[in-house]
C-alpha cells in the first residue's frame, strides 16, 4: 500500500513494465490492485533484491510505503504463513531446482 495514490505519469510507466527506471534498480514490475482517495494498493514484482528496495524505489518517485506484504520469494509461494511461523521449504526446494550450497539439514 502506497501513499499518495499513483500519479498518472507513474501509472503509465509502472503499468507498462518500465517501472524499473529509477537509478540502481533491476527490473521492477508494478500492477494495480485497488485505489482509495489517500492510498493505493499495488502489486510489485522484484526480480532481485530485498523489500527495502521496493521502499527505496517508490520513495525515489515520492511515495511512502504504508504496508509491504511478501507473497513469495524465489520459486516459493508463501501462502498463509502467520507472523513468526517457520515453514520447511527444503523438500520443495529440490523439486523447484534450487541447489543449497554448503548447506546441511539439521537432524
Short mmCIF file of N, CA and C in Angstrom, two decimals:
data_model
loop_
_atom_site.label_atom_id
_atom_site.label_comp_id
_atom_site.label_asym_id
_atom_site.label_seq_id
_atom_site.Cartn_x
_atom_site.Cartn_y
_atom_site.Cartn_z
N UNK A 1 0.86 -1.17 0.00
CA UNK A 1 0.00 0.00 0.00
C UNK A 1 0.90 1.23 0.00
N UNK A 2 0.63 2.15 -0.91
CA UNK A 2 1.43 3.36 -1.02
C UNK A 2 0.56 4.59 -0.86
N UNK A 3 1.19 5.66 -0.41
CA UNK A 3 0.50 6.94 -0.27
C UNK A 3 1.41 8.01 -0.85
N UNK A 4 0.89 8.94 -1.59
CA UNK A 4 -0.47 9.08 -2.10
C UNK A 4 -0.71 8.09 -3.23
N UNK A 5 -1.95 8.03 -3.76
CA UNK A 5 -2.20 7.17 -4.92
C UNK A 5 -1.27 7.55 -6.08
N UNK A 6 -0.96 6.59 -6.93
CA UNK A 6 -0.03 6.84 -8.03
C UNK A 6 -0.55 7.93 -8.96
N UNK A 7 0.36 8.81 -9.36
CA UNK A 7 0.03 9.85 -10.33
C UNK A 7 -0.02 9.24 -11.73
N UNK A 8 -0.71 9.91 -12.64
CA UNK A 8 -0.90 9.37 -13.99
C UNK A 8 0.41 9.08 -14.69
N UNK A 9 1.41 9.96 -14.53
CA UNK A 9 2.68 9.76 -15.24
C UNK A 9 3.38 8.49 -14.74
N UNK A 10 3.35 8.22 -13.42
CA UNK A 10 3.95 6.98 -12.91
C UNK A 10 3.11 5.77 -13.27
N UNK A 11 1.79 5.90 -13.27
CA UNK A 11 0.94 4.79 -13.68
C UNK A 11 1.32 4.34 -15.08
N UNK A 12 1.48 5.28 -15.99
CA UNK A 12 1.82 4.93 -17.37
C UNK A 12 3.15 4.19 -17.44
N UNK A 13 4.15 4.64 -16.68
CA UNK A 13 5.46 3.99 -16.69
C UNK A 13 5.42 2.66 -15.96
N UNK A 14 4.86 2.64 -14.76
CA UNK A 14 4.85 1.41 -13.95
C UNK A 14 4.05 0.31 -14.62
N UNK A 15 2.83 0.62 -15.04
CA UNK A 15 1.93 -0.41 -15.53
C UNK A 15 2.30 -0.89 -16.93
N UNK A 16 3.21 -0.20 -17.61
CA UNK A 16 3.67 -0.64 -18.92
C UNK A 16 4.88 -1.56 -18.79
N UNK A 17 5.35 -1.78 -17.54
CA UNK A 17 6.51 -2.64 -17.32
C UNK A 17 7.83 -1.89 -17.32
N UNK A 18 7.79 -0.56 -17.46
CA UNK A 18 9.01 0.23 -17.47
C UNK A 18 9.29 0.83 -16.10
N UNK A 19 8.74 0.26 -15.05
CA UNK A 19 8.87 0.84 -13.72
C UNK A 19 10.27 0.82 -13.16
N UNK A 20 11.15 -0.02 -13.68
CA UNK A 20 12.49 -0.13 -13.13
C UNK A 20 13.46 0.90 -13.65
N UNK A 21 13.01 2.12 -13.90
CA UNK A 21 13.88 3.14 -14.45
C UNK A 21 14.58 3.97 -13.39
N UNK A 22 14.26 3.78 -12.12
CA UNK A 22 14.95 4.52 -11.06
C UNK A 22 16.41 4.05 -11.02
N UNK A 23 17.34 4.94 -10.72
CA UNK A 23 18.75 4.57 -10.77
C UNK A 23 19.12 3.45 -9.80
N UNK A 24 19.90 2.50 -10.29
CA UNK A 24 20.45 1.46 -9.43
C UNK A 24 19.54 0.27 -9.15
N UNK A 25 18.42 0.14 -9.85
CA UNK A 25 17.49 -0.96 -9.57
C UNK A 25 17.35 -1.85 -10.79
N UNK A 26 17.18 -3.15 -10.52
CA UNK A 26 16.89 -4.09 -11.59
C UNK A 26 15.45 -3.94 -12.03
N UNK A 27 14.98 -4.88 -12.81
CA UNK A 27 13.62 -4.81 -13.34
C UNK A 27 12.60 -4.91 -12.20
N UNK A 28 11.67 -3.97 -12.19
CA UNK A 28 10.59 -3.96 -11.21
C UNK A 28 9.29 -3.82 -11.97
N UNK A 29 8.35 -4.73 -11.74
CA UNK A 29 7.04 -4.67 -12.39
C UNK A 29 6.01 -4.25 -11.35
N UNK A 30 5.08 -3.40 -11.76
CA UNK A 30 4.06 -2.88 -10.86
C UNK A 30 2.70 -3.09 -11.50
N UNK A 31 1.76 -3.65 -10.73
CA UNK A 31 0.40 -3.90 -11.21
C UNK A 31 -0.60 -3.28 -10.23
N UNK A 32 -1.67 -2.67 -10.73
CA UNK A 32 -2.67 -2.06 -9.83
C UNK A 32 -3.48 -3.11 -9.10
N UNK A 33 -3.85 -2.83 -7.87
CA UNK A 33 -4.74 -3.70 -7.09
C UNK A 33 -6.04 -2.96 -6.81
N UNK A 34 -6.01 -2.01 -5.88
CA UNK A 34 -7.20 -1.20 -5.59
C UNK A 34 -6.76 0.18 -5.11
N UNK A 35 -7.66 1.15 -5.26
CA UNK A 35 -7.31 2.55 -5.03
C UNK A 35 -8.35 3.22 -4.15
N UNK A 36 -7.89 4.10 -3.27
CA UNK A 36 -8.80 4.95 -2.48
C UNK A 36 -8.33 6.39 -2.65
N UNK A 37 -8.96 7.31 -1.94
CA UNK A 37 -8.59 8.72 -2.09
C UNK A 37 -7.19 9.03 -1.57
N UNK A 38 -6.77 8.34 -0.51
CA UNK A 38 -5.49 8.66 0.13
C UNK A 38 -4.37 7.66 -0.12
N UNK A 39 -4.69 6.49 -0.63
CA UNK A 39 -3.65 5.49 -0.84
C UNK A 39 -4.06 4.55 -1.97
N UNK A 40 -3.12 3.69 -2.33
CA UNK A 40 -3.38 2.72 -3.39
C UNK A 40 -2.62 1.44 -3.08
N UNK A 41 -3.27 0.30 -3.30
CA UNK A 41 -2.62 -0.99 -3.17
C UNK A 41 -2.09 -1.37 -4.55
N UNK A 42 -0.81 -1.70 -4.61
CA UNK A 42 -0.20 -2.13 -5.86
C UNK A 42 0.52 -3.45 -5.62
N UNK A 43 0.69 -4.22 -6.67
CA UNK A 43 1.41 -5.49 -6.63
C UNK A 43 2.75 -5.23 -7.31
N UNK A 44 3.85 -5.43 -6.58
CA UNK A 44 5.18 -5.14 -7.09
C UNK A 44 5.96 -6.44 -7.22
N UNK A 45 6.50 -6.70 -8.41
CA UNK A 45 7.33 -7.88 -8.65
C UNK A 45 8.78 -7.44 -8.78
N UNK A 46 9.59 -7.89 -7.83
CA UNK A 46 11.01 -7.55 -7.80
C UNK A 46 11.77 -8.80 -8.20
N UNK A 47 12.59 -8.73 -9.26
CA UNK A 47 13.28 -9.92 -9.73
C UNK A 47 14.55 -10.21 -8.93
N UNK A 48 15.10 -9.20 -8.29
CA UNK A 48 16.26 -9.41 -7.43
C UNK A 48 16.27 -8.32 -6.38
N UNK A 49 16.85 -8.60 -5.24
CA UNK A 49 16.95 -7.59 -4.20
C UNK A 49 16.11 -7.91 -2.98
N UNK A 50 15.86 -6.89 -2.19
CA UNK A 50 15.17 -7.05 -0.92
C UNK A 50 13.97 -6.11 -0.85
N UNK A 51 13.12 -6.32 0.15
CA UNK A 51 11.94 -5.48 0.32
C UNK A 51 12.29 -4.00 0.44
N UNK A 52 13.43 -3.70 1.06
CA UNK A 52 13.79 -2.28 1.22
C UNK A 52 14.00 -1.62 -0.13
N UNK A 53 14.33 -2.40 -1.17
CA UNK A 53 14.48 -1.82 -2.50
C UNK A 53 13.14 -1.34 -3.03
N UNK A 54 12.07 -2.02 -2.67
CA UNK A 54 10.74 -1.56 -3.07
C UNK A 54 10.45 -0.23 -2.39
N UNK A 55 10.75 -0.15 -1.10
CA UNK A 55 10.55 1.12 -0.37
C UNK A 55 11.40 2.24 -0.98
N UNK A 56 12.68 1.96 -1.23
CA UNK A 56 13.58 2.97 -1.79
C UNK A 56 13.15 3.40 -3.19
N UNK A 57 12.76 2.43 -4.01
CA UNK A 57 12.32 2.70 -5.37
C UNK A 57 11.10 3.63 -5.38
N UNK A 58 10.11 3.31 -4.56
CA UNK A 58 8.90 4.14 -4.53
C UNK A 58 9.17 5.49 -3.88
N UNK A 59 10.07 5.54 -2.90
CA UNK A 59 10.47 6.80 -2.28
C UNK A 59 11.13 7.71 -3.32
N UNK A 60 11.90 7.14 -4.22
CA UNK A 60 12.57 7.90 -5.28
C UNK A 60 11.54 8.66 -6.12
N UNK A 61 10.35 8.06 -6.29
CA UNK A 61 9.27 8.69 -7.06
C UNK A 61 8.37 9.56 -6.18
N UNK A 62 8.63 9.61 -4.87
CA UNK A 62 7.85 10.48 -3.98
C UNK A 62 6.69 9.80 -3.27
N UNK A 63 6.73 8.47 -3.15
CA UNK A 63 5.65 7.74 -2.49
C UNK A 63 6.15 7.15 -1.17
N UNK A 64 5.24 7.02 -0.22
CA UNK A 64 5.54 6.38 1.06
C UNK A 64 4.87 5.01 1.06
N UNK A 65 5.62 3.97 1.44
CA UNK A 65 5.07 2.62 1.53
C UNK A 65 4.43 2.47 2.91
N UNK A 66 3.13 2.20 2.93
CA UNK A 66 2.40 2.05 4.19
C UNK A 66 2.37 0.60 4.66
N UNK A 67 2.18 -0.33 3.72
CA UNK A 67 2.17 -1.77 4.01
C UNK A 67 2.98 -2.46 2.94
N UNK A 68 3.78 -3.44 3.37
CA UNK A 68 4.56 -4.24 2.43
C UNK A 68 4.40 -5.69 2.83
N UNK A 69 3.79 -6.49 1.98
CA UNK A 69 3.49 -7.88 2.28
C UNK A 69 4.20 -8.76 1.27
N UNK A 70 5.10 -9.63 1.75
CA UNK A 70 5.81 -10.54 0.85
C UNK A 70 4.90 -11.72 0.53
N UNK A 71 4.70 -11.98 -0.77
CA UNK A 71 3.85 -13.08 -1.21
C UNK A 71 4.66 -14.30 -1.60
N UNK A 72 5.89 -14.09 -2.07
CA UNK A 72 6.73 -15.20 -2.49
C UNK A 72 8.18 -14.76 -2.47
N UNK A 73 9.07 -15.75 -2.52
CA UNK A 73 10.48 -15.46 -2.74
C UNK A 73 11.04 -16.60 -3.56
N UNK A 74 11.82 -16.25 -4.58
CA UNK A 74 12.31 -17.28 -5.49
C UNK A 74 11.14 -18.06 -6.05
N UNK A 75 11.24 -19.38 -6.09
CA UNK A 75 10.16 -20.19 -6.63
C UNK A 75 9.07 -20.53 -5.61
N UNK A 76 9.13 -19.96 -4.41
CA UNK A 76 8.24 -20.36 -3.33
C UNK A 76 7.12 -19.36 -3.08
N UNK A 77 5.88 -19.85 -3.14
CA UNK A 77 4.71 -19.06 -2.76
C UNK A 77 4.53 -19.23 -1.25
N UNK A 78 4.40 -18.13 -0.53
CA UNK A 78 4.35 -18.21 0.93
C UNK A 78 2.97 -18.58 1.46
N UNK A 79 1.92 -18.24 0.76
CA UNK A 79 0.58 -18.60 1.21
C UNK A 79 0.21 -17.91 2.51
N UNK A 80 -0.43 -18.64 3.40
CA UNK A 80 -0.95 -18.07 4.66
C UNK A 80 -0.05 -18.40 5.84
N UNK A 81 1.20 -17.99 5.79
CA UNK A 81 2.12 -18.21 6.90
C UNK A 81 1.91 -17.10 7.92
N UNK A 82 1.72 -17.47 9.17
CA UNK A 82 1.50 -16.49 10.24
C UNK A 82 2.81 -15.80 10.59
N UNK A 83 2.75 -14.57 11.11
CA UNK A 83 3.97 -13.89 11.55
C UNK A 83 4.71 -14.74 12.58
N UNK A 84 6.01 -14.92 12.38
CA UNK A 84 6.83 -15.70 13.29
C UNK A 84 6.81 -17.20 13.03
N UNK A 85 5.93 -17.66 12.16
CA UNK A 85 5.84 -19.09 11.85
C UNK A 85 7.02 -19.51 10.96
N UNK A 86 7.52 -20.72 11.19
CA UNK A 86 8.63 -21.26 10.41
C UNK A 86 8.10 -22.41 9.57
N UNK A 87 8.42 -22.39 8.28
CA UNK A 87 7.97 -23.43 7.36
C UNK A 87 9.20 -24.03 6.69
N UNK A 88 9.26 -25.36 6.60
CA UNK A 88 10.38 -26.06 5.98
C UNK A 88 10.13 -26.16 4.47
N UNK A 89 10.92 -25.47 3.69
CA UNK A 89 10.80 -25.50 2.24
C UNK A 89 11.82 -26.44 1.60
N UNK A 90 12.63 -27.12 2.41
CA UNK A 90 13.73 -27.91 1.86
C UNK A 90 13.26 -29.00 0.90
N UNK A 91 12.14 -29.65 1.18
CA UNK A 91 11.63 -30.68 0.27
C UNK A 91 11.20 -30.09 -1.05
N UNK A 92 10.53 -28.96 -1.00
CA UNK A 92 10.05 -28.31 -2.23
C UNK A 92 11.18 -27.62 -2.98
N UNK A 93 12.28 -27.33 -2.28
CA UNK A 93 13.41 -26.66 -2.93
C UNK A 93 14.01 -27.54 -4.02
N UNK A 94 14.22 -28.81 -3.71
CA UNK A 94 14.77 -29.74 -4.70
C UNK A 94 13.87 -29.89 -5.90
N UNK A 95 12.56 -29.96 -5.65
CA UNK A 95 11.59 -30.08 -6.74
C UNK A 95 11.62 -28.83 -7.63
N UNK A 96 11.92 -27.69 -7.04
CA UNK A 96 11.94 -26.43 -7.79
C UNK A 96 13.29 -26.19 -8.47
N UNK A 97 14.24 -27.10 -8.27
CA UNK A 97 15.54 -26.96 -8.90
C UNK A 97 16.52 -26.09 -8.12
N UNK A 98 16.21 -25.82 -6.86
CA UNK A 98 17.10 -25.00 -6.03
C UNK A 98 18.20 -25.88 -5.47
N UNK A 99 19.43 -25.43 -5.59
CA UNK A 99 20.56 -26.15 -5.02
C UNK A 99 21.05 -25.38 -3.81
N UNK A 100 21.25 -26.08 -2.72
CA UNK A 100 21.77 -25.46 -1.50
C UNK A 100 23.28 -25.64 -1.49
N UNK A 101 24.01 -24.58 -1.39
CA UNK A 101 25.46 -24.62 -1.37
C UNK A 101 25.92 -24.56 0.08
N UNK A 102 26.79 -25.51 0.48
CA UNK A 102 27.30 -25.57 1.85
C UNK A 102 26.17 -25.60 2.88
N UNK A 103 25.17 -26.38 2.60
CA UNK A 103 24.00 -26.45 3.48
C UNK A 103 23.77 -27.90 3.86
N UNK A 104 23.58 -28.16 5.15
CA UNK A 104 23.25 -29.50 5.61
C UNK A 104 22.01 -29.41 6.47
N UNK A 105 21.20 -30.43 6.41
CA UNK A 105 19.96 -30.46 7.19
C UNK A 105 20.28 -30.83 8.63
N UNK A 106 19.73 -30.08 9.57
CA UNK A 106 19.90 -30.40 10.99
C UNK A 106 19.08 -31.63 11.31
N UNK A 107 19.65 -32.55 12.05
CA UNK A 107 18.94 -33.79 12.41
C UNK A 107 18.21 -33.63 13.71
#
